[in-house]
mmCIF file of N, CA and C and ligand atoms in Angstrom:
data_model
loop_
_atom_site.group_PDB
_atom_site.id
_atom_site.type_symbol
_atom_site.label_atom_id
_atom_site.label_comp_id
_atom_site.label_asym_id
_atom_site.label_seq_id
_atom_site.Cartn_x
_atom_site.Cartn_y
_atom_site.Cartn_z
ATOM 1 N N LYS A 1 13.706 -11.752 -2.630
ATOM 2 C CA LYS A 1 13.630 -12.084 -4.314
ATOM 3 C C LYS A 1 15.950 -11.928 -3.838
ATOM 4 N N MET A 2 16.182 -12.347 -3.337
ATOM 5 C CA MET A 2 17.355 -13.184 -4.078
ATOM 6 C C MET A 2 18.049 -14.784 -3.376
ATOM 7 N N MET A 3 16.837 -14.839 -2.552
ATOM 8 C CA MET A 3 16.784 -16.213 -2.301
ATOM 9 C C MET A 3 16.159 -17.325 -3.455
ATOM 10 N N LYS A 4 14.669 -16.222 -4.329
ATOM 11 C CA LYS A 4 14.724 -16.756 -5.429
ATOM 12 C C LYS A 4 13.008 -18.298 -5.157
ATOM 13 N N THR A 5 12.730 -17.803 -3.994
ATOM 14 C CA THR A 5 11.729 -18.613 -3.647
ATOM 15 C C THR A 5 10.270 -18.462 -4.653
ATOM 16 N N GLY A 6 10.085 -17.637 -5.219
ATOM 17 C CA GLY A 6 8.430 -17.420 -5.800
ATOM 18 C C GLY A 6 8.203 -16.288 -4.672
ATOM 19 N N LYS A 7 8.485 -15.825 -3.161
ATOM 20 C CA LYS A 7 7.488 -15.863 -1.823
ATOM 21 C C LYS A 7 7.382 -14.101 -1.923
ATOM 22 N N VAL A 8 6.526 -13.300 -1.154
ATOM 23 C CA VAL A 8 6.443 -12.096 -1.412
ATOM 24 C C VAL A 8 5.363 -11.769 -0.301
ATOM 25 N N VAL A 9 6.353 -10.159 -0.235
ATOM 26 C CA VAL A 9 6.178 -10.034 1.064
ATOM 27 C C VAL A 9 5.056 -9.366 1.100
ATOM 28 N N VAL A 10 4.328 -9.255 2.482
ATOM 29 C CA VAL A 10 2.774 -8.259 2.619
ATOM 30 C C VAL A 10 3.221 -7.197 4.013
ATOM 31 N N SER A 11 2.668 -5.465 3.307
ATOM 32 C CA SER A 11 3.428 -5.195 4.349
ATOM 33 C C SER A 11 1.601 -3.996 5.179
ATOM 34 N N PHE A 12 1.384 -4.464 5.754
ATOM 35 C CA PHE A 12 0.503 -4.200 6.279
ATOM 36 C C PHE A 12 1.000 -2.845 7.034
ATOM 37 N N PHE A 13 -0.497 -1.303 6.985
ATOM 38 C CA PHE A 13 0.102 -0.001 7.858
ATOM 39 C C PHE A 13 -1.483 0.732 7.650
ATOM 40 N N GLY A 14 -1.727 1.429 8.062
ATOM 41 C CA GLY A 14 -2.883 2.137 8.770
ATOM 42 C C GLY A 14 -2.568 3.462 7.621
ATOM 43 N N ASP A 15 -3.416 4.584 7.982
ATOM 44 C CA ASP A 15 -3.966 5.491 7.225
ATOM 45 C C ASP A 15 -2.504 6.120 7.211
ATOM 46 N N GLY A 16 -1.902 6.775 8.771
ATOM 47 C CA GLY A 16 -0.978 7.213 10.161
ATOM 48 C C GLY A 16 -0.177 7.296 9.653
ATOM 49 N N ALA A 17 0.365 5.928 8.715
ATOM 50 C CA ALA A 17 1.468 5.846 7.893
ATOM 51 C C ALA A 17 2.702 6.599 6.921
ATOM 52 N N ASN A 18 1.332 6.951 6.310
ATOM 53 C CA ASN A 18 1.603 7.262 4.684
ATOM 54 C C ASN A 18 2.458 8.629 4.803
ATOM 55 N N ASN A 19 1.830 9.204 6.128
ATOM 56 C CA ASN A 19 2.786 10.555 5.461
ATOM 57 C C ASN A 19 4.220 10.400 6.476
ATOM 58 N N GLU A 20 5.146 9.636 6.746
ATOM 59 C CA GLU A 20 5.265 9.277 8.084
ATOM 60 C C GLU A 20 6.732 8.757 6.625
ATOM 61 N N GLY A 21 7.849 9.693 6.735
ATOM 62 C CA GLY A 21 9.473 9.438 6.263
ATOM 63 C C GLY A 21 9.098 7.918 5.041
ATOM 64 N N ALA A 22 9.521 6.969 6.760
ATOM 65 C CA ALA A 22 9.933 6.229 6.272
ATOM 66 C C ALA A 22 8.579 5.893 4.814
ATOM 67 N N PHE A 23 7.887 5.490 4.762
ATOM 68 C CA PHE A 23 6.775 5.291 3.960
ATOM 69 C C PHE A 23 7.274 4.635 2.456
ATOM 70 N N HIS A 24 8.198 6.468 2.459
ATOM 71 C CA HIS A 24 8.163 7.179 0.642
ATOM 72 C C HIS A 24 9.624 6.500 0.590
ATOM 73 N N GLU A 25 10.608 6.484 1.561
ATOM 74 C CA GLU A 25 12.088 5.789 1.633
ATOM 75 C C GLU A 25 11.603 4.434 0.624
ATOM 76 N N ALA A 26 10.577 2.945 1.987
ATOM 77 C CA ALA A 26 10.160 2.023 1.650
ATOM 78 C C ALA A 26 10.128 1.953 0.283
ATOM 79 N N LEU A 27 8.645 2.593 -0.430
ATOM 80 C CA LEU A 27 8.673 2.599 -1.253
ATOM 81 C C LEU A 27 9.162 2.787 -2.693
ATOM 82 N N ASN A 28 9.851 3.170 -2.238
ATOM 83 C CA ASN A 28 11.123 4.066 -3.701
ATOM 84 C C ASN A 28 12.565 3.040 -3.610
ATOM 85 N N MET A 29 12.912 2.560 -2.746
ATOM 86 C CA MET A 29 13.896 1.126 -2.698
ATOM 87 C C MET A 29 13.000 0.167 -2.818
ATOM 88 N N ALA A 30 11.978 -0.118 -2.830
ATOM 89 C CA ALA A 30 10.755 -1.151 -3.396
ATOM 90 C C ALA A 30 10.883 -1.071 -5.002
ATOM 91 N N ALA A 31 10.244 0.701 -5.509
ATOM 92 C CA ALA A 31 10.776 0.173 -6.953
ATOM 93 C C ALA A 31 11.994 -0.061 -7.513
ATOM 94 N N ILE A 32 12.641 1.058 -6.942
ATOM 95 C CA ILE A 32 13.946 0.528 -7.715
ATOM 96 C C ILE A 32 14.629 -0.264 -8.276
ATOM 97 N N TRP A 33 14.108 -1.745 -7.332
ATOM 98 C CA TRP A 33 14.655 -3.271 -6.834
ATOM 99 C C TRP A 33 13.679 -4.036 -7.542
ATOM 100 N N LYS A 34 12.703 -2.999 -7.671
ATOM 101 C CA LYS A 34 11.453 -4.397 -7.983
ATOM 102 C C LYS A 34 11.308 -4.992 -6.955
ATOM 103 N N LEU A 35 11.748 -4.775 -5.898
ATOM 104 C CA LEU A 35 11.096 -5.862 -4.930
ATOM 105 C C LEU A 35 9.813 -6.642 -4.891
ATOM 106 N N PRO A 36 9.380 -8.264 -4.376
ATOM 107 C CA PRO A 36 8.310 -8.289 -4.517
ATOM 108 C C PRO A 36 7.710 -8.117 -3.470
ATOM 109 N N VAL A 37 6.867 -6.567 -3.093
ATOM 110 C CA VAL A 37 6.736 -6.882 -2.437
ATOM 111 C C VAL A 37 4.870 -5.872 -2.502
ATOM 112 N N ILE A 38 3.905 -6.014 -1.194
ATOM 113 C CA ILE A 38 2.709 -5.587 -1.600
ATOM 114 C C ILE A 38 2.130 -5.012 -0.436
ATOM 115 N N PHE A 39 2.281 -2.947 -0.449
ATOM 116 C CA PHE A 39 2.445 -2.547 0.573
ATOM 117 C C PHE A 39 0.577 -1.787 0.563
ATOM 118 N N VAL A 40 0.420 -2.800 1.840
ATOM 119 C CA VAL A 40 -1.514 -2.460 1.719
ATOM 120 C C VAL A 40 -1.229 -1.699 3.123
ATOM 121 N N CYS A 41 -1.956 0.099 2.668
ATOM 122 C CA CYS A 41 -3.105 0.925 3.503
ATOM 123 C C CYS A 41 -4.256 0.587 3.958
ATOM 124 N N GLU A 42 -4.293 0.215 5.199
ATOM 125 C CA GLU A 42 -5.944 0.788 5.999
ATOM 126 C C GLU A 42 -5.996 1.432 5.973
ATOM 127 N N ASN A 43 -6.459 2.340 4.939
ATOM 128 C CA ASN A 43 -7.127 3.232 5.420
ATOM 129 C C ASN A 43 -8.673 3.539 6.232
ATOM 130 N N ASN A 44 -8.685 4.130 7.527
ATOM 131 C CA ASN A 44 -9.909 3.815 7.830
ATOM 132 C C ASN A 44 -10.368 5.166 8.634
ATOM 133 N N GLY A 45 -9.845 6.295 7.788
ATOM 134 C CA GLY A 45 -10.417 7.805 8.087
ATOM 135 C C GLY A 45 -10.117 8.291 9.215
ATOM 136 N N TYR A 46 -9.176 7.937 9.762
ATOM 137 C CA TYR A 46 -8.187 8.496 10.988
ATOM 138 C C TYR A 46 -7.309 7.868 11.269
ATOM 139 N N GLY A 47 -5.784 9.272 11.376
ATOM 140 C CA GLY A 47 -4.395 8.148 12.693
ATOM 141 C C GLY A 47 -5.121 8.700 13.890
ATOM 142 N N MET A 48 -5.303 7.939 14.371
ATOM 143 C CA MET A 48 -5.416 8.548 15.902
ATOM 144 C C MET A 48 -6.715 9.139 16.028
ATOM 145 N N SER A 49 -6.859 10.043 16.262
ATOM 146 C CA SER A 49 -7.820 11.186 16.187
ATOM 147 C C SER A 49 -8.390 12.248 15.471
ATOM 148 N N THR A 50 -6.799 12.516 14.413
ATOM 149 C CA THR A 50 -6.153 13.315 12.976
ATOM 150 C C THR A 50 -7.893 12.475 11.650
ATOM 151 N N SER A 51 -8.212 12.932 11.064
ATOM 152 C CA SER A 51 -9.367 12.526 9.856
ATOM 153 C C SER A 51 -7.772 12.916 8.890
ATOM 154 N N THR A 52 -8.056 11.937 8.405
ATOM 155 C CA THR A 52 -7.175 11.299 6.415
ATOM 156 C C THR A 52 -7.662 12.797 6.123
ATOM 157 N N ALA A 53 -8.137 13.060 6.170
ATOM 158 C CA ALA A 53 -9.150 14.413 5.180
ATOM 159 C C ALA A 53 -8.660 15.314 5.127
ATOM 160 N N ARG A 54 -7.633 15.584 6.725
ATOM 161 C CA ARG A 54 -6.779 17.160 7.582
ATOM 162 C C ARG A 54 -5.958 16.510 7.250
ATOM 163 N N SER A 55 -4.975 15.521 7.421
ATOM 164 C CA SER A 55 -3.660 15.363 7.228
ATOM 165 C C SER A 55 -2.917 15.036 5.741
ATOM 166 N N THR A 56 -3.480 14.394 5.649
ATOM 167 C CA THR A 56 -2.799 13.860 3.716
ATOM 168 C C THR A 56 -3.768 14.867 2.759
ATOM 169 N N ALA A 57 -2.684 15.541 2.152
ATOM 170 C CA ALA A 57 -2.574 16.421 0.862
ATOM 171 C C ALA A 57 -2.987 15.712 -0.498
ATOM 172 N N VAL A 58 -3.593 14.163 -0.823
ATOM 173 C CA VAL A 58 -3.671 14.453 -1.335
ATOM 174 C C VAL A 58 -5.284 12.770 -0.659
ATOM 175 N N LYS A 59 -6.070 12.850 -2.610
ATOM 176 C CA LYS A 59 -7.561 12.548 -1.623
ATOM 177 C C LYS A 59 -7.201 10.807 -2.014
ATOM 178 N N ASN A 60 -6.375 9.592 -2.144
ATOM 179 C CA ASN A 60 -6.236 8.685 -1.886
ATOM 180 C C ASN A 60 -5.130 8.357 -2.081
ATOM 181 N N ILE A 61 -4.600 8.001 -1.187
ATOM 182 C CA ILE A 61 -3.191 7.355 -1.253
ATOM 183 C C ILE A 61 -2.627 6.742 -1.869
ATOM 184 N N ALA A 62 -3.644 5.573 -2.627
ATOM 185 C CA ALA A 62 -3.252 5.458 -3.910
ATOM 186 C C ALA A 62 -2.477 5.939 -5.199
ATOM 187 N N GLU A 63 -2.749 6.768 -5.102
ATOM 188 C CA GLU A 63 -1.716 8.168 -6.157
ATOM 189 C C GLU A 63 -1.062 8.585 -5.577
ATOM 190 N N ARG A 64 0.243 7.868 -4.587
ATOM 191 C CA ARG A 64 1.042 8.182 -3.897
ATOM 192 C C ARG A 64 2.203 6.821 -4.579
ATOM 193 N N ALA A 65 1.421 6.251 -5.201
ATOM 194 C CA ALA A 65 2.441 5.057 -6.461
ATOM 195 C C ALA A 65 2.960 5.431 -7.708
ATOM 196 N N ALA A 66 2.501 6.911 -8.185
ATOM 197 C CA ALA A 66 2.609 6.926 -9.757
ATOM 198 C C ALA A 66 4.186 7.959 -8.794
ATOM 199 N N ALA A 67 4.673 8.444 -7.997
ATOM 200 C CA ALA A 67 5.106 8.963 -7.330
ATOM 201 C C ALA A 67 6.453 8.156 -7.483
ATOM 202 N N TYR A 68 6.122 6.366 -7.455
ATOM 203 C CA TYR A 68 7.500 5.331 -7.897
ATOM 204 C C TYR A 68 6.819 4.826 -8.249
ATOM 205 N N SER A 69 6.787 5.101 -9.188
ATOM 206 C CA SER A 69 6.538 4.218 -10.721
ATOM 207 C C SER A 69 5.768 2.809 -9.888
ATOM 208 N N MET A 70 4.771 2.694 -9.544
ATOM 209 C CA MET A 70 4.183 1.406 -9.333
ATOM 210 C C MET A 70 2.266 1.807 -9.149
ATOM 211 N N PRO A 71 1.830 0.317 -9.467
ATOM 212 C CA PRO A 71 0.502 0.757 -9.530
ATOM 213 C C PRO A 71 0.194 0.927 -8.399
ATOM 214 N N GLY A 72 -0.739 1.857 -8.304
ATOM 215 C CA GLY A 72 -1.598 2.500 -7.083
ATOM 216 C C GLY A 72 -3.211 2.169 -6.972
ATOM 217 N N VAL A 73 -4.055 1.241 -6.247
ATOM 218 C CA VAL A 73 -5.239 0.900 -6.433
ATOM 219 C C VAL A 73 -5.886 1.107 -5.037
ATOM 220 N N VAL A 74 -7.041 1.646 -5.334
ATOM 221 C CA VAL A 74 -8.120 1.417 -4.474
ATOM 222 C C VAL A 74 -9.053 0.130 -4.513
ATOM 223 N N VAL A 75 -9.353 0.349 -2.928
ATOM 224 C CA VAL A 75 -10.191 -0.911 -3.756
ATOM 225 C C VAL A 75 -11.229 -0.870 -1.636
ATOM 226 N N ASN A 76 -12.238 -1.246 -2.252
ATOM 227 C CA ASN A 76 -13.271 -1.427 -1.233
ATOM 228 C C ASN A 76 -12.675 -1.946 0.167
ATOM 229 N N GLY A 77 -11.949 -2.177 1.605
ATOM 230 C CA GLY A 77 -12.018 -2.913 2.021
ATOM 231 C C GLY A 77 -12.566 -3.948 2.262
ATOM 232 N N ASN A 78 -14.134 -3.491 2.922
ATOM 233 C CA ASN A 78 -15.170 -3.949 2.735
ATOM 234 C C ASN A 78 -15.772 -5.206 2.331
ATOM 235 N N ILE A 79 -15.118 -5.159 1.253
ATOM 236 C CA ILE A 79 -15.465 -5.843 -0.085
ATOM 237 C C ILE A 79 -14.591 -7.111 -0.269
ATOM 238 N N PHE A 80 -14.890 -8.067 0.052
ATOM 239 C CA PHE A 80 -14.146 -9.296 0.015
ATOM 240 C C PHE A 80 -13.795 -9.719 -0.802
ATOM 241 N N SER A 81 -14.639 -9.826 -2.353
ATOM 242 C CA SER A 81 -13.802 -10.378 -3.044
ATOM 243 C C SER A 81 -12.702 -8.631 -4.341
ATOM 244 N N GLU A 82 -12.919 -7.604 -3.833
ATOM 245 C CA GLU A 82 -12.283 -6.058 -4.561
ATOM 246 C C GLU A 82 -11.112 -6.430 -4.019
ATOM 247 N N VAL A 83 -10.803 -6.825 -3.033
ATOM 248 C CA VAL A 83 -9.345 -7.413 -1.383
ATOM 249 C C VAL A 83 -8.922 -7.708 -2.540
ATOM 250 N N ALA A 84 -9.541 -9.710 -2.237
ATOM 251 C CA ALA A 84 -9.004 -10.390 -3.520
ATOM 252 C C ALA A 84 -8.224 -10.731 -4.063
ATOM 253 N N GLU A 85 -9.097 -9.673 -5.634
ATOM 254 C CA GLU A 85 -8.819 -9.688 -7.329
ATOM 255 C C GLU A 85 -7.595 -8.826 -6.716
ATOM 256 N N ALA A 86 -7.466 -7.376 -6.310
ATOM 257 C CA ALA A 86 -6.260 -6.478 -6.063
ATOM 258 C C ALA A 86 -5.330 -6.948 -5.760
ATOM 259 N N SER A 87 -5.036 -8.220 -4.580
ATOM 260 C CA SER A 87 -4.325 -8.966 -4.531
ATOM 261 C C SER A 87 -3.692 -9.331 -5.501
ATOM 262 N N PHE A 88 -4.214 -10.524 -6.132
ATOM 263 C CA PHE A 88 -3.708 -11.523 -6.815
ATOM 264 C C PHE A 88 -3.284 -10.774 -8.017
ATOM 265 N N LYS A 89 -3.813 -10.336 -8.300
ATOM 266 C CA LYS A 89 -3.242 -8.884 -9.203
ATOM 267 C C LYS A 89 -1.841 -8.806 -8.660
ATOM 268 N N ALA A 90 -1.448 -8.047 -7.528
ATOM 269 C CA ALA A 90 0.132 -7.734 -7.194
ATOM 270 C C ALA A 90 0.748 -8.514 -6.477
ATOM 271 N N VAL A 91 0.784 -10.010 -6.184
ATOM 272 C CA VAL A 91 0.787 -11.418 -6.348
ATOM 273 C C VAL A 91 1.251 -11.729 -8.484
ATOM 274 N N GLU A 92 0.921 -11.342 -8.807
ATOM 275 C CA GLU A 92 1.559 -12.352 -9.850
ATOM 276 C C GLU A 92 2.773 -11.089 -10.638
ATOM 277 N N ARG A 93 2.240 -10.045 -10.231
ATOM 278 C CA ARG A 93 3.264 -8.631 -10.853
ATOM 279 C C ARG A 93 4.129 -9.219 -10.226
ATOM 280 N N ALA A 94 4.285 -8.735 -8.660
ATOM 281 C CA ALA A 94 5.859 -9.036 -7.384
ATOM 282 C C ALA A 94 6.534 -10.331 -8.136
ATOM 283 N N ARG A 95 5.739 -12.048 -8.574
ATOM 284 C CA ARG A 95 6.243 -12.776 -8.898
ATOM 285 C C ARG A 95 6.704 -12.826 -10.483
ATOM 286 N N ALA A 96 6.347 -11.899 -11.297
ATOM 287 C CA ALA A 96 6.824 -12.417 -12.669
ATOM 288 C C ALA A 96 8.085 -10.620 -12.429
ATOM 289 N N GLY A 97 8.450 -10.765 -11.186
ATOM 290 C CA GLY A 97 9.121 -9.254 -11.095
ATOM 291 C C GLY A 97 10.126 -8.623 -11.163
ATOM 292 N N GLU A 98 7.746 -7.977 -11.514
ATOM 293 C CA GLU A 98 8.130 -6.017 -11.876
ATOM 294 C C GLU A 98 7.613 -5.523 -11.194
ATOM 295 N N GLY A 99 8.073 -5.962 -9.674
ATOM 296 C CA GLY A 99 8.271 -4.387 -8.526
ATOM 297 C C GLY A 99 7.106 -4.575 -7.348
ATOM 298 N N PRO A 100 6.600 -3.476 -6.714
ATOM 299 C CA PRO A 100 6.057 -4.236 -6.008
ATOM 300 C C PRO A 100 4.306 -3.436 -6.675
ATOM 301 N N THR A 101 3.557 -2.944 -5.189
ATOM 302 C CA THR A 101 2.329 -2.328 -6.222
ATOM 303 C C THR A 101 1.484 -1.834 -4.849
ATOM 304 N N LEU A 102 0.884 -0.795 -4.742
ATOM 305 C CA LEU A 102 0.229 0.159 -2.993
ATOM 306 C C LEU A 102 -1.014 -0.176 -3.131
ATOM 307 N N ILE A 103 -1.507 -0.904 -2.234
ATOM 308 C CA ILE A 103 -2.984 -1.210 -2.566
ATOM 309 C C ILE A 103 -3.492 -0.453 -0.970
ATOM 310 N N GLU A 104 -4.661 0.500 -1.447
ATOM 311 C CA GLU A 104 -5.195 1.016 -0.701
ATOM 312 C C GLU A 104 -6.494 0.645 -0.051
ATOM 313 N N SER A 105 -7.043 -0.532 0.625
ATOM 314 C CA SER A 105 -8.327 -0.357 1.303
ATOM 315 C C SER A 105 -9.525 0.447 1.991
ATOM 316 N N LYS A 106 -9.681 0.925 1.410
ATOM 317 C CA LYS A 106 -10.832 1.681 2.566
ATOM 318 C C LYS A 106 -12.174 1.157 3.039
ATOM 319 N N THR A 107 -11.672 1.905 4.800
ATOM 320 C CA THR A 107 -12.710 0.958 5.175
ATOM 321 C C THR A 107 -13.250 1.860 6.360
ATOM 322 N N TYR A 108 -13.939 1.864 7.660
ATOM 323 C CA TYR A 108 -14.270 2.795 8.106
ATOM 324 C C TYR A 108 -13.898 2.672 9.996
ATOM 325 N N ARG A 109 -13.251 3.195 10.643
ATOM 326 C CA ARG A 109 -12.962 3.681 12.131
ATOM 327 C C ARG A 109 -14.271 1.925 12.914
HETATM 328 C C1 TPP B 1 7.616 6.687 13.775
HETATM 329 C C2 TPP B 1 6.006 6.541 14.592
HETATM 330 N N1 TPP B 1 5.896 8.255 14.491
HETATM 331 C C3 TPP B 1 4.553 8.431 14.206
HETATM 332 C C4 TPP B 1 3.882 7.506 16.128
HETATM 333 C C5 TPP B 1 2.554 8.387 16.932
HETATM 334 N N2 TPP B 1 2.208 7.289 16.197
HETATM 335 C C6 TPP B 1 0.494 6.974 17.290
HETATM 336 S S1 TPP B 1 -0.464 6.341 16.259
HETATM 337 C C7 TPP B 1 -0.818 7.158 15.031
HETATM 338 C C8 TPP B 1 -0.925 7.392 13.698
HETATM 339 C C9 TPP B 1 -2.097 6.035 13.803
HETATM 340 O O1 TPP B 1 -2.815 6.065 12.667
HETATM 341 P P1 TPP B 1 -3.213 4.771 11.788
HETATM 342 O O2 TPP B 1 -2.082 3.660 11.387
HETATM 343 O O3 TPP B 1 -3.671 5.206 10.949
HETATM 344 O O4 TPP B 1 -3.727 3.447 13.134
HETATM 345 P P2 TPP B 1 -5.158 4.020 13.648
HETATM 346 O O5 TPP B 1 -5.342 4.650 14.612
HETATM 347 O O6 TPP B 1 -6.320 4.262 12.421
HETATM 348 O O7 TPP B 1 -5.505 2.671 14.520
HETATM 349 C C10 TPP B 1 1.127 7.886 14.921
HETATM 350 C C11 TPP B 1 1.053 9.313 14.027
HETATM 351 C C12 TPP B 1 4.553 6.263 16.444
HETATM 352 N N3 TPP B 1 3.900 5.970 16.416
HETATM 353 N N4 TPP B 1 5.644 5.893 15.730
HETATM 354 MG MG1 MG B 2 -6.050 4.755 9.940
#
């Protein structure tokens, strides 16, 4: 952001990371500083052997974006066009200086 290159950071992580403190701290800081970041959570339904439904209080991880004033988008991670469309929108938003987006890409292990 400080270098004003128009570059965007894409951060990939599993559903297992969304209940970790660092996830929440990162989303909050990215939101307050309106950073050009796209958070992509690859939700494959399990964190190691633990079902996401049993470990996560929300139905969709993307809902957590609301707590950090950013768009949260659910896509079918197995459909290329859905992933691409959500990514293009998030890149546009980041480049316009509007800040981060959380994309939850649902798939299966
Ligand atoms: C900071 C940190 N906390 C906890 C762990 C322990 N840990 C190892 S794998 C895992 C779950 C990973 O889940 P996910 O990202 O969904 O990966 P998947 O099992 O789907 O490959 C956890 C909590 C770790 N490696 N690092
Ligand atoms: Mg997982």
